[in-house]
Amino acid sequence: MNTEKIAARRISLEEVTNLGVKDRVFISADTAELKLPGCYVPAFLTEPGEEFEGGSITARTVFQEEVTCLPDDENEAGVYVADENGSSTIEVLQSAGVVLDLALFVPGGDKGALTALYAAARQAFGADVVQIWRQGLKEVPDVKVDIFEEQVPRGRKATETPKRDRRAVDTYPTRADFIEFSSGWKPVIEVHKPVVDDTPTI
């Protein structure tokens, strides 16, 4: 197990409320997924600390697990921040690497192209390191599409044409699955229609 000992200090709920979503904290690695008591894991708050009500907060670990904890509860592991002058030394779980979950489009891709792609990855990182866990191959049509986000209609009077904003132009299959759409909006995909400027010219 790859861990690192760092100097840290435990912070109270009041201090947590002053933190934002970009501030790094350390929470217990004794979670549903990791199950490592006595060890900590880097994490970030899911929303600014001031927006949490009551005594609990929710943080997302660097391993993408959401965990709820009570900073002020003496029976829990607590929330820590790195501090060279801190009174505690905690053992922090380090990353062993990154698992890539990619939607990879290979133009004109065939078995030879994929073999070359995997060979290049193994050459860069080592044959024993790069493993193909799951591979789903499918032919895709060469169709250019517009990706819009459309406001979800609300109420009985929402019969007018909904408001729509174009987010991207892409070739099918789209990257719509990777776009974070605004709250209250939904993705809409249509065949691309080039914008034609009918303004008369002299």
mmCIF file of C-alpha atoms in Angstrom:
data_model
loop_
_atom_site.group_PDB
_atom_site.id
_atom_site.type_symbol
_atom_site.label_atom_id
_atom_site.label_comp_id
_atom_site.label_asym_id
_atom_site.label_seq_id
_atom_site.Cartn_x
_atom_site.Cartn_y
_atom_site.Cartn_z
ATOM 1 C CA MET A 1 0.000 0.000 0.000
ATOM 2 C CA ASN A 2 1.429 3.360 -1.030
ATOM 3 C CA THR A 3 1.112 5.908 1.791
ATOM 4 C CA GLU A 4 2.878 9.058 2.966
ATOM 5 C CA LYS A 5 3.120 10.498 6.484
ATOM 6 C CA ILE A 6 2.377 14.240 6.634
ATOM 7 C CA ALA A 7 2.122 16.839 9.398
ATOM 8 C CA ALA A 8 -1.479 17.961 9.801
ATOM 9 C CA ARG A 9 -3.983 19.373 12.241
ATOM 10 C CA ARG A 10 -7.599 18.490 12.874
ATOM 11 C CA ILE A 11 -10.034 21.297 12.101
ATOM 12 C CA SER A 12 -13.376 22.083 13.672
ATOM 13 C CA LEU A 13 -16.714 22.408 11.898
ATOM 14 C CA GLU A 14 -16.402 26.183 12.253
ATOM 15 C CA GLU A 15 -13.105 26.105 10.336
ATOM 16 C CA VAL A 16 -14.621 23.789 7.702
ATOM 17 C CA THR A 17 -17.351 26.361 7.002
ATOM 18 C CA ASN A 18 -14.623 28.784 5.877
ATOM 19 C CA LEU A 19 -13.329 26.376 3.227
ATOM 20 C CA GLY A 20 -14.281 26.261 -0.461
ATOM 21 C CA VAL A 21 -14.540 23.440 -2.981
ATOM 22 C CA LYS A 22 -10.909 23.940 -4.081
ATOM 23 C CA ASP A 23 -9.416 23.595 -0.608
ATOM 24 C CA ARG A 24 -7.764 20.229 -0.012
ATOM 25 C CA VAL A 25 -8.636 18.352 3.155
ATOM 26 C CA PHE A 26 -7.964 14.847 4.437
ATOM 27 C CA ILE A 27 -10.729 12.524 5.613
ATOM 28 C CA SER A 28 -10.726 8.964 6.882
ATOM 29 C CA ALA A 29 -10.059 6.238 4.325
ATOM 30 C CA ASP A 30 -12.348 3.935 6.320
ATOM 31 C CA THR A 31 -15.115 4.301 3.706
ATOM 32 C CA ALA A 32 -17.534 1.895 2.038
ATOM 33 C CA GLU A 33 -15.168 1.505 -0.904
ATOM 34 C CA LEU A 34 -11.675 1.780 0.618
ATOM 35 C CA LYS A 35 -12.147 0.223 4.111
ATOM 36 C CA LEU A 36 -8.752 1.399 5.425
ATOM 37 C CA PRO A 37 -9.050 2.474 9.094
ATOM 38 C CA GLY A 38 -6.188 4.521 10.517
ATOM 39 C CA CYS A 39 -5.427 6.000 7.116
ATOM 40 C CA TYR A 40 -6.560 9.225 5.433
ATOM 41 C CA VAL A 41 -7.352 10.190 1.858
ATOM 42 C CA PRO A 42 -7.185 13.590 0.056
ATOM 43 C CA ALA A 43 -10.625 15.086 -0.586
ATOM 44 C CA PHE A 44 -12.515 18.266 -1.504
ATOM 45 C CA LEU A 45 -15.847 19.580 -0.230
ATOM 46 C CA THR A 46 -18.753 19.003 -2.619
ATOM 47 C CA GLU A 47 -19.973 22.556 -1.937
ATOM 48 C CA PRO A 48 -18.587 25.541 0.012
ATOM 49 C CA GLY A 49 -18.408 24.812 3.734
ATOM 50 C CA GLU A 50 -20.746 27.676 4.609
ATOM 51 C CA GLU A 51 -23.560 25.960 2.675
ATOM 52 C CA PHE A 52 -23.597 22.850 4.869
ATOM 53 C CA GLU A 53 -26.239 22.818 7.580
ATOM 54 C CA GLY A 54 -26.002 20.999 10.876
ATOM 55 C CA GLY A 55 -22.878 19.188 11.956
ATOM 56 C CA SER A 56 -22.163 17.058 8.881
ATOM 57 C CA ILE A 57 -20.339 17.814 5.661
ATOM 58 C CA THR A 58 -19.935 15.888 2.406
ATOM 59 C CA ALA A 59 -16.574 15.570 0.690
ATOM 60 C CA ARG A 60 -15.508 13.850 -2.525
ATOM 61 C CA THR A 61 -12.225 11.954 -2.340
ATOM 62 C CA VAL A 62 -9.651 12.063 -5.126
ATOM 63 C CA PHE A 63 -10.851 8.526 -5.877
ATOM 64 C CA GLN A 64 -14.348 9.933 -6.660
ATOM 65 C CA GLU A 65 -16.148 8.540 -3.613
ATOM 66 C CA GLU A 66 -18.545 10.877 -1.745
ATOM 67 C CA VAL A 67 -18.291 10.620 2.017
ATOM 68 C CA THR A 68 -20.328 12.310 4.756
ATOM 69 C CA CYS A 69 -18.551 13.001 8.026
ATOM 70 C CA LEU A 70 -18.924 14.928 11.301
ATOM 71 C CA PRO A 71 -15.834 17.093 11.900
ATOM 72 C CA ASP A 72 -16.653 17.852 15.563
ATOM 73 C CA ASP A 73 -17.577 14.298 16.576
ATOM 74 C CA GLU A 74 -14.832 12.968 18.857
ATOM 75 C CA ASN A 75 -15.849 9.400 17.983
ATOM 76 C CA GLU A 76 -15.090 9.963 14.288
ATOM 77 C CA ALA A 77 -11.738 10.294 12.540
ATOM 78 C CA GLY A 78 -12.341 13.983 11.787
ATOM 79 C CA VAL A 79 -11.201 16.316 9.034
ATOM 80 C CA TYR A 80 -7.562 17.396 8.707
ATOM 81 C CA VAL A 81 -5.596 19.966 6.730
ATOM 82 C CA ALA A 82 -1.863 19.870 5.996
ATOM 83 C CA ASP A 83 0.086 21.996 8.478
ATOM 84 C CA GLU A 84 3.860 21.850 8.976
ATOM 85 C CA ASN A 85 3.332 23.036 12.550
ATOM 86 C CA GLY A 86 0.416 20.675 13.134
ATOM 87 C CA SER A 87 0.308 18.571 16.275
ATOM 88 C CA SER A 88 -0.592 15.365 14.399
ATOM 89 C CA THR A 89 1.077 13.121 11.862
ATOM 90 C CA ILE A 90 -1.376 11.283 9.626
ATOM 91 C CA GLU A 91 -0.822 8.553 7.068
ATOM 92 C CA VAL A 92 -2.245 9.564 3.704
ATOM 93 C CA LEU A 93 -3.123 7.078 0.971
ATOM 94 C CA GLN A 94 -1.359 7.918 -2.296
ATOM 95 C CA SER A 95 -2.545 7.242 -5.830
ATOM 96 C CA ALA A 96 -1.122 4.207 -7.586
ATOM 97 C CA GLY A 97 -2.008 5.684 -10.969
ATOM 98 C CA VAL A 98 -5.022 6.651 -13.016
ATOM 99 C CA VAL A 99 -7.619 4.427 -14.658
ATOM 100 C CA LEU A 100 -8.698 6.083 -17.893
ATOM 101 C CA ASP A 101 -12.310 5.754 -18.939
ATOM 102 C CA LEU A 102 -12.158 7.115 -22.471
ATOM 103 C CA ALA A 103 -14.462 7.464 -25.414
ATOM 104 C CA LEU A 104 -11.779 7.278 -28.057
ATOM 105 C CA PHE A 105 -12.621 8.004 -31.682
ATOM 106 C CA VAL A 106 -10.130 6.509 -34.136
ATOM 107 C CA PRO A 107 -10.810 7.833 -37.681
ATOM 108 C CA GLY A 108 -11.058 4.897 -40.059
ATOM 109 C CA GLY A 109 -10.121 2.699 -37.133
ATOM 110 C CA ASP A 110 -9.539 -1.004 -37.704
ATOM 111 C CA LYS A 111 -7.787 -3.762 -35.762
ATOM 112 C CA GLY A 112 -4.385 -2.620 -37.029
ATOM 113 C CA ALA A 113 -4.960 0.961 -35.823
ATOM 114 C CA LEU A 114 -5.999 -0.240 -32.356
ATOM 115 C CA THR A 115 -3.021 -2.596 -32.102
ATOM 116 C CA ALA A 116 -0.697 0.313 -32.925
ATOM 117 C CA LEU A 117 -2.466 2.498 -30.346
ATOM 118 C CA TYR A 118 -2.070 -0.069 -27.559
ATOM 119 C CA ALA A 119 1.555 -0.722 -28.547
ATOM 120 C CA ALA A 120 2.359 3.001 -28.289
ATOM 121 C CA ALA A 121 0.751 3.200 -24.832
ATOM 122 C CA ARG A 122 2.666 0.157 -23.610
ATOM 123 C CA GLN A 123 5.912 1.547 -24.976
ATOM 124 C CA ALA A 124 5.329 4.792 -23.060
ATOM 125 C CA PHE A 125 4.291 3.243 -19.723
ATOM 126 C CA GLY A 126 5.458 -0.380 -19.798
ATOM 127 C CA ALA A 127 3.905 -3.589 -21.083
ATOM 128 C CA ASP A 128 2.995 -4.744 -17.552
ATOM 129 C CA VAL A 129 1.373 -1.416 -16.697
ATOM 130 C CA VAL A 130 -1.070 -0.757 -19.545
ATOM 131 C CA GLN A 131 -3.993 -3.160 -19.356
ATOM 132 C CA ILE A 132 -7.170 -3.045 -21.429
ATOM 133 C CA TRP A 133 -9.937 -3.711 -18.909
ATOM 134 C CA ARG A 134 -12.921 -3.256 -21.159
ATOM 135 C CA GLN A 135 -13.128 -2.634 -24.858
ATOM 136 C CA GLY A 136 -16.285 -1.730 -26.713
ATOM 137 C CA LEU A 137 -15.924 -1.232 -30.439
ATOM 138 C CA LYS A 138 -18.618 -0.004 -32.777
ATOM 139 C CA GLU A 139 -18.830 1.591 -36.172
ATOM 140 C CA VAL A 140 -20.053 5.171 -36.132
ATOM 141 C CA PRO A 141 -21.651 7.164 -38.958
ATOM 142 C CA ASP A 142 -19.883 10.257 -40.236
ATOM 143 C CA VAL A 143 -22.580 12.724 -39.221
ATOM 144 C CA LYS A 144 -21.924 16.181 -37.840
ATOM 145 C CA VAL A 145 -24.357 17.200 -35.086
ATOM 146 C CA ASP A 146 -25.225 20.257 -33.026
ATOM 147 C CA ILE A 147 -25.350 19.768 -29.263
ATOM 148 C CA PHE A 148 -27.768 22.165 -27.590
ATOM 149 C CA GLU A 149 -28.897 22.549 -24.018
ATOM 150 C CA GLU A 150 -32.579 23.324 -23.758
ATOM 151 C CA GLN A 151 -34.363 24.754 -20.747
ATOM 152 C CA VAL A 152 -36.671 22.208 -19.151
ATOM 153 C CA PRO A 153 -40.225 23.635 -19.315
ATOM 154 C CA ARG A 154 -41.898 24.218 -15.965
ATOM 155 C CA GLY A 155 -45.518 24.804 -15.041
ATOM 156 C CA ARG A 156 -48.682 24.555 -17.089
ATOM 157 C CA LYS A 157 -48.060 27.701 -19.095
ATOM 158 C CA ALA A 158 -44.734 26.461 -20.494
ATOM 159 C CA THR A 159 -46.089 25.894 -24.004
ATOM 160 C CA GLU A 160 -43.921 28.439 -25.796
ATOM 161 C CA THR A 161 -40.748 27.405 -27.603
ATOM 162 C CA PRO A 162 -38.178 26.580 -24.918
ATOM 163 C CA LYS A 163 -34.990 28.606 -24.657
ATOM 164 C CA ARG A 164 -32.020 26.884 -26.309
ATOM 165 C CA ASP A 165 -28.264 27.465 -26.367
ATOM 166 C CA ARG A 166 -25.789 25.635 -28.583
ATOM 167 C CA ARG A 167 -22.935 24.097 -26.615
ATOM 168 C CA ALA A 168 -20.883 22.372 -29.306
ATOM 169 C CA VAL A 169 -20.650 21.014 -32.833
ATOM 170 C CA ASP A 170 -19.275 17.494 -33.050
ATOM 171 C CA THR A 171 -19.165 14.358 -35.161
ATOM 172 C CA TYR A 172 -21.455 11.543 -34.055
ATOM 173 C CA PRO A 173 -21.079 9.885 -31.565
ATOM 174 C CA THR A 174 -20.955 13.101 -29.629
ATOM 175 C CA ARG A 175 -19.190 14.213 -26.517
ATOM 176 C CA ALA A 176 -22.573 15.173 -25.040
ATOM 177 C CA ASP A 177 -22.035 12.578 -22.313
ATOM 178 C CA PHE A 178 -19.009 14.549 -21.147
ATOM 179 C CA ILE A 179 -20.575 18.020 -21.155
ATOM 180 C CA GLU A 180 -21.851 19.249 -17.801
ATOM 181 C CA PHE A 181 -25.221 20.765 -18.569
ATOM 182 C CA SER A 182 -26.685 23.554 -16.457
ATOM 183 C CA SER A 183 -29.199 22.795 -13.744
ATOM 184 C CA GLY A 184 -32.709 22.854 -15.212
ATOM 185 C CA TRP A 185 -31.446 22.239 -18.758
ATOM 186 C CA LYS A 186 -31.373 19.056 -20.859
ATOM 187 C CA PRO A 187 -29.185 17.984 -23.807
ATOM 188 C CA VAL A 188 -30.624 18.070 -27.332
ATOM 189 C CA ILE A 189 -28.769 16.631 -30.327
ATOM 190 C CA GLU A 190 -29.683 17.558 -33.902
ATOM 191 C CA VAL A 191 -28.100 17.109 -37.322
ATOM 192 C CA HIS A 192 -25.797 20.087 -37.900
ATOM 193 C CA LYS A 193 -27.207 22.919 -39.965
ATOM 194 C CA PRO A 194 -24.515 25.365 -41.115
ATOM 195 C CA VAL A 195 -25.343 28.990 -40.397
ATOM 196 C CA VAL A 196 -26.050 30.756 -43.704
ATOM 197 C CA ASP A 197 -25.664 34.518 -43.783
ATOM 198 C CA ASP A 198 -28.268 35.923 -46.194
ATOM 199 C CA THR A 199 -27.124 39.516 -45.704
ATOM 200 C CA PRO A 200 -26.887 41.165 -49.157
ATOM 201 C CA THR A 201 -23.398 42.231 -50.134
ATOM 202 C CA ILE A 202 -22.333 45.001 -52.484
#
